[in-house]
Amino acid sequence: MDMRAEVEWVDSRQRLPGDGMPVAAAITGRFASDDTDERDPDAGQEFWLVRPMYFTTRHFAEDGREYRDCFVDSDGVVRLPYGRDPDEPRDCDDPITHWAELPTLPGTTVHYLLGEKAETARANALGEGT
């Protein structure tokens, strides 16, 4: 059983995912440099990292602020696509440069399974199937 997954990265300036789609998101930014004791070796450095997020066409933050076409992580942090219209207010210091569909479950072509189908697929992927 082939357990490798292929990733196709999409430039967020060219195309956005569908509403509600879970994705891997490439985030760019700069670590905070307010470490006055200089104990944090990463302080002030640029970064580019991947995090799981979901994309939504409309999101209301806890403070009531409305966001359009944004990526949201599990902590509720909102990030916007890279290169948005410079006339729009910038509420995002760490934009999303690229996104990719999450891989499917091991040994399957789907992202989720329920009940007996989940049990069978998991057992097969772990080599425990009968």
Tab-separated table of N, CA and C in Angstrom:
chain	number	residue	atom	x	y	z
A	1	MET	N	0.847	-1.173	0.000
A	1	MET	CA	0.000	0.000	0.000
A	1	MET	C	0.893	1.236	0.000
A	2	ASP	N	0.691	2.126	-0.959
A	2	ASP	CA	1.474	3.353	-1.061
A	2	ASP	C	0.979	4.359	-0.035
A	3	MET	N	1.877	4.800	0.857
A	3	MET	CA	1.495	5.733	1.924
A	3	MET	C	2.053	7.136	1.685
A	4	ARG	N	2.568	7.402	0.503
A	4	ARG	CA	3.092	8.740	0.229
A	4	ARG	C	1.970	9.668	-0.219
A	5	ALA	N	2.114	10.921	0.112
A	5	ALA	CA	1.137	11.935	-0.292
A	5	ALA	C	1.851	12.989	-1.117
A	6	GLU	N	1.203	13.440	-2.156
A	6	GLU	CA	1.749	14.529	-2.968
A	6	GLU	C	1.088	15.826	-2.539
A	7	VAL	N	1.879	16.879	-2.537
A	7	VAL	CA	1.362	18.192	-2.167
A	7	VAL	C	1.512	19.130	-3.349
A	8	GLU	N	0.436	19.787	-3.688
A	8	GLU	CA	0.474	20.813	-4.722
A	8	GLU	C	0.198	22.153	-4.043
A	9	TRP	N	1.213	22.991	-3.979
A	9	TRP	CA	1.070	24.300	-3.346
A	9	TRP	C	0.464	25.279	-4.329
A	10	VAL	N	-0.496	26.062	-3.850
A	10	VAL	CA	-1.173	27.067	-4.664
A	10	VAL	C	-0.816	28.442	-4.112
A	11	ASP	N	-0.385	29.344	-4.988
A	11	ASP	CA	-0.072	30.719	-4.618
A	11	ASP	C	-1.369	31.418	-4.227
A	12	SER	N	-1.442	31.942	-3.007
A	12	SER	CA	-2.682	32.559	-2.515
A	12	SER	C	-3.040	33.836	-3.265
A	13	ARG	N	-2.103	34.397	-4.020
A	13	ARG	CA	-2.411	35.572	-4.838
A	13	ARG	C	-3.168	35.176	-6.096
A	14	GLN	N	-3.071	33.897	-6.482
A	14	GLN	CA	-3.678	33.450	-7.728
A	14	GLN	C	-5.022	32.755	-7.536
A	15	ARG	N	-5.147	32.018	-6.416
A	15	ARG	CA	-6.386	31.273	-6.194
A	15	ARG	C	-6.526	30.971	-4.717
A	16	LEU	N	-7.766	30.965	-4.242
A	16	LEU	CA	-8.043	30.645	-2.840
A	16	LEU	C	-8.833	29.344	-2.765
A	17	PRO	N	-8.753	28.643	-1.637
A	17	PRO	CA	-9.509	27.390	-1.491
A	17	PRO	C	-11.003	27.642	-1.366
A	18	GLY	N	-11.777	26.560	-1.384
A	18	GLY	CA	-13.215	26.665	-1.200
A	18	GLY	C	-13.566	26.981	0.242
A	19	ASP	N	-14.733	27.560	0.447
A	19	ASP	CA	-15.200	27.941	1.777
A	19	ASP	C	-15.279	26.721	2.688
A	20	GLY	N	-14.668	26.813	3.882
A	20	GLY	CA	-14.686	25.748	4.870
A	20	GLY	C	-13.631	24.676	4.666
A	21	MET	N	-12.790	24.823	3.657
A	21	MET	CA	-11.805	23.796	3.331
A	21	MET	C	-10.633	23.799	4.308
A	22	PRO	N	-10.313	22.636	4.903
A	22	PRO	CA	-9.107	22.555	5.737
A	22	PRO	C	-7.884	22.479	4.830
A	23	VAL	N	-6.843	23.220	5.178
A	23	VAL	CA	-5.652	23.291	4.323
A	23	VAL	C	-4.380	23.318	5.160
A	24	ALA	N	-3.277	23.049	4.488
A	24	ALA	CA	-1.957	23.357	5.029
A	24	ALA	C	-1.639	24.752	4.505
A	25	ALA	N	-1.257	25.657	5.372
A	25	ALA	CA	-1.019	27.043	4.975
A	25	ALA	C	0.427	27.437	5.249
A	26	ALA	N	1.084	28.028	4.252
A	26	ALA	CA	2.445	28.533	4.410
A	26	ALA	C	2.350	29.988	4.867
A	27	ILE	N	2.829	30.247	6.069
A	27	ILE	CA	2.716	31.562	6.712
A	27	ILE	C	4.079	32.226	6.712
A	28	THR	N	4.120	33.504	6.366
A	28	THR	CA	5.370	34.249	6.431
A	28	THR	C	5.232	35.399	7.411
A	29	GLY	N	6.327	35.755	8.044
A	29	GLY	CA	6.291	36.854	9.003
A	29	GLY	C	7.632	37.035	9.674
A	30	ARG	N	7.607	37.687	10.802
A	30	ARG	CA	8.829	37.951	11.563
A	30	ARG	C	8.523	37.716	13.041
A	31	PHE	N	9.400	36.948	13.705
A	31	PHE	CA	9.224	36.719	15.136
A	31	PHE	C	9.343	38.042	15.877
A	32	ALA	N	8.607	38.169	16.961
A	32	ALA	CA	8.651	39.390	17.769
A	32	ALA	C	10.078	39.647	18.243
A	33	SER	N	10.469	40.906	18.216
A	33	SER	CA	11.842	41.249	18.616
A	33	SER	C	11.870	42.046	19.910
A	34	ASP	N	10.834	41.890	20.736
A	34	ASP	CA	10.773	42.649	21.977
A	34	ASP	C	11.438	41.907	23.137
A	35	ASP	N	12.340	40.984	22.822
A	35	ASP	CA	13.063	40.224	23.841
A	35	ASP	C	14.251	41.074	24.304
A	36	THR	N	14.044	41.875	25.349
A	36	THR	CA	15.071	42.810	25.800
A	36	THR	C	16.298	42.113	26.372
A	37	ASP	N	16.123	40.894	26.908
A	37	ASP	CA	17.261	40.156	27.473
A	37	ASP	C	18.016	39.360	26.412
A	38	GLU	N	17.492	39.356	25.184
A	38	GLU	CA	18.103	38.649	24.061
A	38	GLU	C	18.319	37.165	24.351
A	39	ARG	N	17.381	36.558	25.068
A	39	ARG	CA	17.461	35.116	25.330
A	39	ARG	C	16.832	34.306	24.209
A	40	ASP	N	15.978	34.926	23.392
A	40	ASP	CA	15.317	34.217	22.305
A	40	ASP	C	16.153	34.365	21.036
A	41	PRO	N	16.813	33.282	20.591
A	41	PRO	CA	17.675	33.384	19.412
A	41	PRO	C	16.899	33.650	18.121
A	42	ASP	N	15.576	33.402	18.126
A	42	ASP	CA	14.777	33.623	16.919
A	42	ASP	C	14.182	35.030	16.848
A	43	ALA	N	14.289	35.805	17.918
A	43	ALA	CA	13.661	37.131	17.969
A	43	ALA	C	14.115	37.993	16.801
A	44	GLY	N	13.147	38.590	16.130
A	44	GLY	CA	13.419	39.503	15.035
A	44	GLY	C	13.695	38.835	13.699
A	45	GLN	N	13.808	37.515	13.667
A	45	GLN	CA	14.103	36.825	12.407
A	45	GLN	C	12.833	36.578	11.603
A	46	GLU	N	12.987	36.606	10.282
A	46	GLU	CA	11.879	36.258	9.405
A	46	GLU	C	11.642	34.760	9.473
A	47	PHE	N	10.381	34.364	9.250
A	47	PHE	CA	10.073	32.937	9.208
A	47	PHE	C	9.116	32.649	8.060
A	48	TRP	N	9.059	31.387	7.703
A	48	TRP	CA	8.107	30.857	6.733
A	48	TRP	C	7.821	29.454	7.208
A	49	LEU	N	6.600	29.180	7.626
A	49	LEU	CA	6.275	27.886	8.211
A	49	LEU	C	4.908	27.403	7.757
A	50	VAL	N	4.647	26.120	7.983
A	50	VAL	CA	3.388	25.504	7.581
A	50	VAL	C	2.559	25.176	8.819
A	51	ARG	N	1.268	25.512	8.765
A	51	ARG	CA	0.334	25.211	9.856
A	51	ARG	C	-0.977	24.727	9.247
A	52	PRO	N	-1.685	23.858	9.952
A	52	PRO	CA	-3.022	23.491	9.481
A	52	PRO	C	-3.999	24.614	9.810
A	53	MET	N	-4.854	24.932	8.852
A	53	MET	CA	-5.838	25.992	9.027
A	53	MET	C	-7.074	25.621	8.215
A	54	TYR	N	-8.080	26.453	8.294
A	54	TYR	CA	-9.189	26.304	7.358
A	54	TYR	C	-9.434	27.661	6.725
A	55	PHE	N	-9.995	27.620	5.515
A	55	PHE	CA	-10.279	28.846	4.785
A	55	PHE	C	-11.769	29.128	4.872
A	56	THR	N	-12.103	30.396	5.018
A	56	THR	CA	-13.511	30.781	5.045
A	56	THR	C	-13.706	32.101	4.308
A	57	THR	N	-14.839	32.227	3.668
A	57	THR	CA	-15.129	33.473	2.944
A	57	THR	C	-15.643	34.555	3.885
A	58	ARG	N	-16.073	34.139	5.112
A	58	ARG	CA	-16.570	35.113	6.080
A	58	ARG	C	-16.344	34.574	7.488
A	59	HIS	N	-15.672	35.362	8.314
A	59	HIS	CA	-15.364	34.932	9.673
A	59	HIS	C	-15.569	36.107	10.631
A	60	PHE	N	-16.204	35.819	11.767
A	60	PHE	CA	-16.360	36.818	12.813
A	60	PHE	C	-15.434	36.451	13.962
A	61	ALA	N	-14.497	37.327	14.276
A	61	ALA	CA	-13.556	37.102	15.373
A	61	ALA	C	-14.280	37.289	16.702
A	62	GLU	N	-13.626	36.870	17.782
A	62	GLU	CA	-14.228	36.990	19.115
A	62	GLU	C	-14.582	38.431	19.460
A	63	ASP	N	-13.822	39.392	18.916
A	63	ASP	CA	-14.098	40.800	19.199
A	63	ASP	C	-15.199	41.360	18.295
A	64	GLY	N	-15.795	40.501	17.446
A	64	GLY	CA	-16.883	40.939	16.577
A	64	GLY	C	-16.445	41.434	15.215
A	65	ARG	N	-15.143	41.569	15.017
A	65	ARG	CA	-14.630	42.047	13.740
A	65	ARG	C	-14.921	41.008	12.653
A	66	GLU	N	-15.332	41.481	11.478
A	66	GLU	CA	-15.636	40.595	10.363
A	66	GLU	C	-14.456	40.542	9.396
A	67	TYR	N	-14.097	39.335	8.995
A	67	TYR	CA	-13.033	39.127	8.010
A	67	TYR	C	-13.628	38.414	6.802
A	68	ARG	N	-13.127	38.755	5.641
A	68	ARG	CA	-13.541	38.104	4.391
A	68	ARG	C	-12.332	37.406	3.787
A	69	ASP	N	-12.587	36.246	3.175
A	69	ASP	CA	-11.538	35.488	2.476
A	69	ASP	C	-10.284	35.373	3.334
A	70	CYS	N	-10.387	34.623	4.413
A	70	CYS	CA	-9.282	34.515	5.358
A	70	CYS	C	-9.042	33.068	5.775
A	71	PHE	N	-7.891	32.851	6.373
A	71	PHE	CA	-7.503	31.555	6.912
A	71	PHE	C	-7.553	31.664	8.433
A	72	VAL	N	-8.051	30.623	9.100
A	72	VAL	CA	-8.205	30.643	10.553
A	72	VAL	C	-7.566	29.381	11.129
A	73	ASP	N	-6.751	29.536	12.182
A	73	ASP	CA	-6.128	28.351	12.793
A	73	ASP	C	-6.954	27.873	13.980
A	74	SER	N	-6.502	26.804	14.616
A	74	SER	CA	-7.261	26.188	15.699
A	74	SER	C	-7.382	27.090	16.928
A	75	ASP	N	-6.533	28.101	17.034
A	75	ASP	CA	-6.612	29.053	18.149
A	75	ASP	C	-7.469	30.268	17.801
A	76	GLY	N	-8.055	30.265	16.603
A	76	GLY	CA	-8.883	31.385	16.174
A	76	GLY	C	-8.094	32.545	15.602
A	77	VAL	N	-6.786	32.360	15.379
A	77	VAL	CA	-5.968	33.423	14.789
A	77	VAL	C	-6.307	33.515	13.306
A	78	VAL	N	-6.592	34.737	12.858
A	78	VAL	CA	-6.978	34.989	11.472
A	78	VAL	C	-5.764	35.482	10.699
A	79	ARG	N	-5.555	34.892	9.533
A	79	ARG	CA	-4.474	35.334	8.644
A	79	ARG	C	-5.060	35.544	7.257
A	80	LEU	N	-4.584	36.570	6.589
A	80	LEU	CA	-5.086	36.927	5.267
A	80	LEU	C	-4.151	36.431	4.174
A	81	PRO	N	-4.661	36.308	2.962
A	81	PRO	CA	-3.792	35.932	1.845
A	81	PRO	C	-2.724	36.999	1.603
A	82	TYR	N	-1.552	36.560	1.214
A	82	TYR	CA	-0.424	37.440	0.914
A	82	TYR	C	-0.772	38.352	-0.255
A	83	GLY	N	-0.323	39.606	-0.193
A	83	GLY	CA	-0.470	40.533	-1.301
A	83	GLY	C	-1.859	41.079	-1.509
A	84	ARG	N	-2.626	41.161	-0.452
A	84	ARG	CA	-3.963	41.752	-0.565
A	84	ARG	C	-3.880	43.185	-1.040
A	85	ASP	N	-4.982	43.706	-1.481
A	85	ASP	CA	-5.065	45.093	-1.945
A	85	ASP	C	-4.493	46.015	-0.874
A	86	PRO	N	-3.464	46.824	-1.224
A	86	PRO	CA	-2.835	47.689	-0.211
A	86	PRO	C	-3.775	48.746	0.361
A	87	ASP	N	-4.912	48.992	-0.286
A	87	ASP	CA	-5.866	49.967	0.238
A	87	ASP	C	-6.730	49.384	1.362
A	88	GLU	N	-6.741	48.050	1.481
A	88	GLU	CA	-7.515	47.427	2.550
A	88	GLU	C	-6.752	47.544	3.860
A	89	PRO	N	-7.464	47.648	4.988
A	89	PRO	CA	-6.762	47.698	6.275
A	89	PRO	C	-5.993	46.405	6.510
A	90	ARG	N	-4.777	46.531	6.991
A	90	ARG	CA	-3.933	45.358	7.254
A	90	ARG	C	-4.066	44.967	8.710
A	91	ASP	N	-4.784	43.896	8.973
A	91	ASP	CA	-4.912	43.381	10.325
A	91	ASP	C	-4.078	42.125	10.498
A	92	CYS	N	-3.214	41.842	9.536
A	92	CYS	CA	-2.513	40.577	9.540
A	92	CYS	C	-1.028	40.808	9.286
A	93	ASP	N	-0.203	40.529	10.290
A	93	ASP	CA	1.232	40.677	10.122
A	93	ASP	C	1.860	39.422	9.517
A	94	ASP	N	1.164	38.287	9.585
A	94	ASP	CA	1.703	37.009	9.130
A	94	ASP	C	0.793	36.417	8.057
A	95	PRO	N	0.892	36.889	6.820
A	95	PRO	CA	-0.022	36.437	5.773
A	95	PRO	C	0.305	35.038	5.234
A	96	ILE	N	-0.648	34.483	4.531
A	96	ILE	CA	-0.528	33.171	3.907
A	96	ILE	C	-0.021	33.355	2.481
A	97	THR	N	1.165	32.799	2.193
A	97	THR	CA	1.715	32.903	0.837
A	97	THR	C	1.183	31.814	-0.078
A	98	HIS	N	1.019	30.615	0.467
A	98	HIS	CA	0.570	29.464	-0.309
A	98	HIS	C	-0.328	28.585	0.546
A	99	TRP	N	-1.113	27.748	-0.094
A	99	TRP	CA	-1.935	26.783	0.611
A	99	TRP	C	-1.958	25.485	-0.194
A	100	ALA	N	-2.266	24.394	0.500
A	100	ALA	CA	-2.363	23.091	-0.151
A	100	ALA	C	-3.471	22.293	0.524
A	101	GLU	N	-4.125	21.457	-0.258
A	101	GLU	CA	-5.108	20.554	0.327
A	101	GLU	C	-4.394	19.622	1.280
A	102	LEU	N	-5.045	19.283	2.381
A	102	LEU	CA	-4.470	18.316	3.304
A	102	LEU	C	-4.473	16.941	2.644
A	103	PRO	N	-3.519	16.093	3.002
A	103	PRO	CA	-3.509	14.756	2.398
A	103	PRO	C	-4.720	13.950	2.866
A	104	THR	N	-5.040	12.935	2.107
A	104	THR	CA	-6.128	12.054	2.489
A	104	THR	C	-5.652	11.108	3.587
A	105	LEU	N	-6.577	10.410	4.190
A	105	LEU	CA	-6.229	9.414	5.215
A	105	LEU	C	-5.339	8.340	4.598
A	106	PRO	N	-4.413	7.787	5.372
A	106	PRO	CA	-3.494	6.778	4.834
A	106	PRO	C	-4.227	5.629	4.138
A	107	GLY	N	-3.807	5.356	2.913
A	107	GLY	CA	-4.381	4.251	2.154
A	107	GLY	C	-5.767	4.504	1.604
A	108	THR	N	-6.242	5.763	1.642
A	108	THR	CA	-7.586	6.076	1.146
A	108	THR	C	-7.519	7.264	0.191
A	109	THR	N	-8.676	7.624	-0.341
A	109	THR	CA	-8.777	8.806	-1.200
A	109	THR	C	-9.685	9.860	-0.571
A	110	VAL	N	-9.953	9.731	0.746
A	110	VAL	CA	-10.872	10.633	1.436
A	110	VAL	C	-10.205	11.263	2.651
A	111	HIS	N	-10.810	12.347	3.155
A	111	HIS	CA	-10.278	13.064	4.315
A	111	HIS	C	-10.905	12.623	5.632
A	112	TYR	N	-12.047	11.960	5.592
A	112	TYR	CA	-12.651	11.486	6.831
A	112	TYR	C	-13.522	10.263	6.558
A	113	LEU	N	-13.644	9.427	7.561
A	113	LEU	CA	-14.511	8.258	7.532
A	113	LEU	C	-15.192	8.138	8.884
A	114	LEU	N	-16.348	7.518	8.902
A	114	LEU	CA	-17.097	7.333	10.141
A	114	LEU	C	-17.429	5.862	10.356
A	115	GLY	N	-17.592	5.508	11.627
A	115	GLY	CA	-18.089	4.191	11.994
A	115	GLY	C	-17.255	3.029	11.499
A	116	GLU	N	-17.935	2.018	10.973
A	116	GLU	CA	-17.275	0.791	10.530
A	116	GLU	C	-16.265	1.056	9.416
A	117	LYS	N	-16.582	1.997	8.529
A	117	LYS	CA	-15.644	2.332	7.446
A	117	LYS	C	-14.337	2.874	8.022
A	118	ALA	N	-14.436	3.674	9.072
A	118	ALA	CA	-13.230	4.221	9.713
A	118	ALA	C	-12.420	3.100	10.353
A	119	GLU	N	-13.088	2.213	11.056
A	119	GLU	CA	-12.406	1.099	11.713
A	119	GLU	C	-11.684	0.219	10.698
A	120	THR	N	-12.360	-0.115	9.609
A	120	THR	CA	-11.784	-0.987	8.581
A	120	THR	C	-10.591	-0.321	7.902
A	121	ALA	N	-10.741	0.931	7.512
A	121	ALA	CA	-9.663	1.641	6.817
A	121	ALA	C	-8.450	1.800	7.725
A	122	ARG	N	-8.665	2.149	8.997
A	122	ARG	CA	-7.566	2.303	9.940
A	122	ARG	C	-6.847	0.972	10.137
A	123	ALA	N	-7.592	-0.097	10.310
A	123	ALA	CA	-6.998	-1.430	10.492
A	123	ALA	C	-6.180	-1.812	9.262
A	124	ASN	N	-6.699	-1.541	8.069
A	124	ASN	CA	-5.959	-1.855	6.840
A	124	ASN	C	-4.672	-1.047	6.742
A	125	ALA	N	-4.731	0.232	7.078
A	125	ALA	CA	-3.547	1.093	7.002
A	125	ALA	C	-2.488	0.674	8.013
A	126	LEU	N	-2.908	0.119	9.125
A	126	LEU	CA	-1.969	-0.324	10.163
A	126	LEU	C	-1.546	-1.787	9.970
A	127	GLY	N	-2.031	-2.411	8.889
A	127	GLY	CA	-1.677	-3.793	8.620
A	127	GLY	C	-2.372	-4.783	9.544
A	128	GLU	N	-3.477	-4.359	10.132
A	128	GLU	CA	-4.217	-5.205	11.058
A	128	GLU	C	-5.480	-5.768	10.428
A	129	GLY	N	-5.719	-5.457	9.132
A	129	GLY	CA	-6.937	-5.906	8.454
A	129	GLY	C	-6.942	-7.414	8.275
A	130	THR	N	-8.139	-7.941	8.173
A	130	THR	CA	-8.237	-9.410	8.019
A	130	THR	C	-8.342	-9.802	6.578
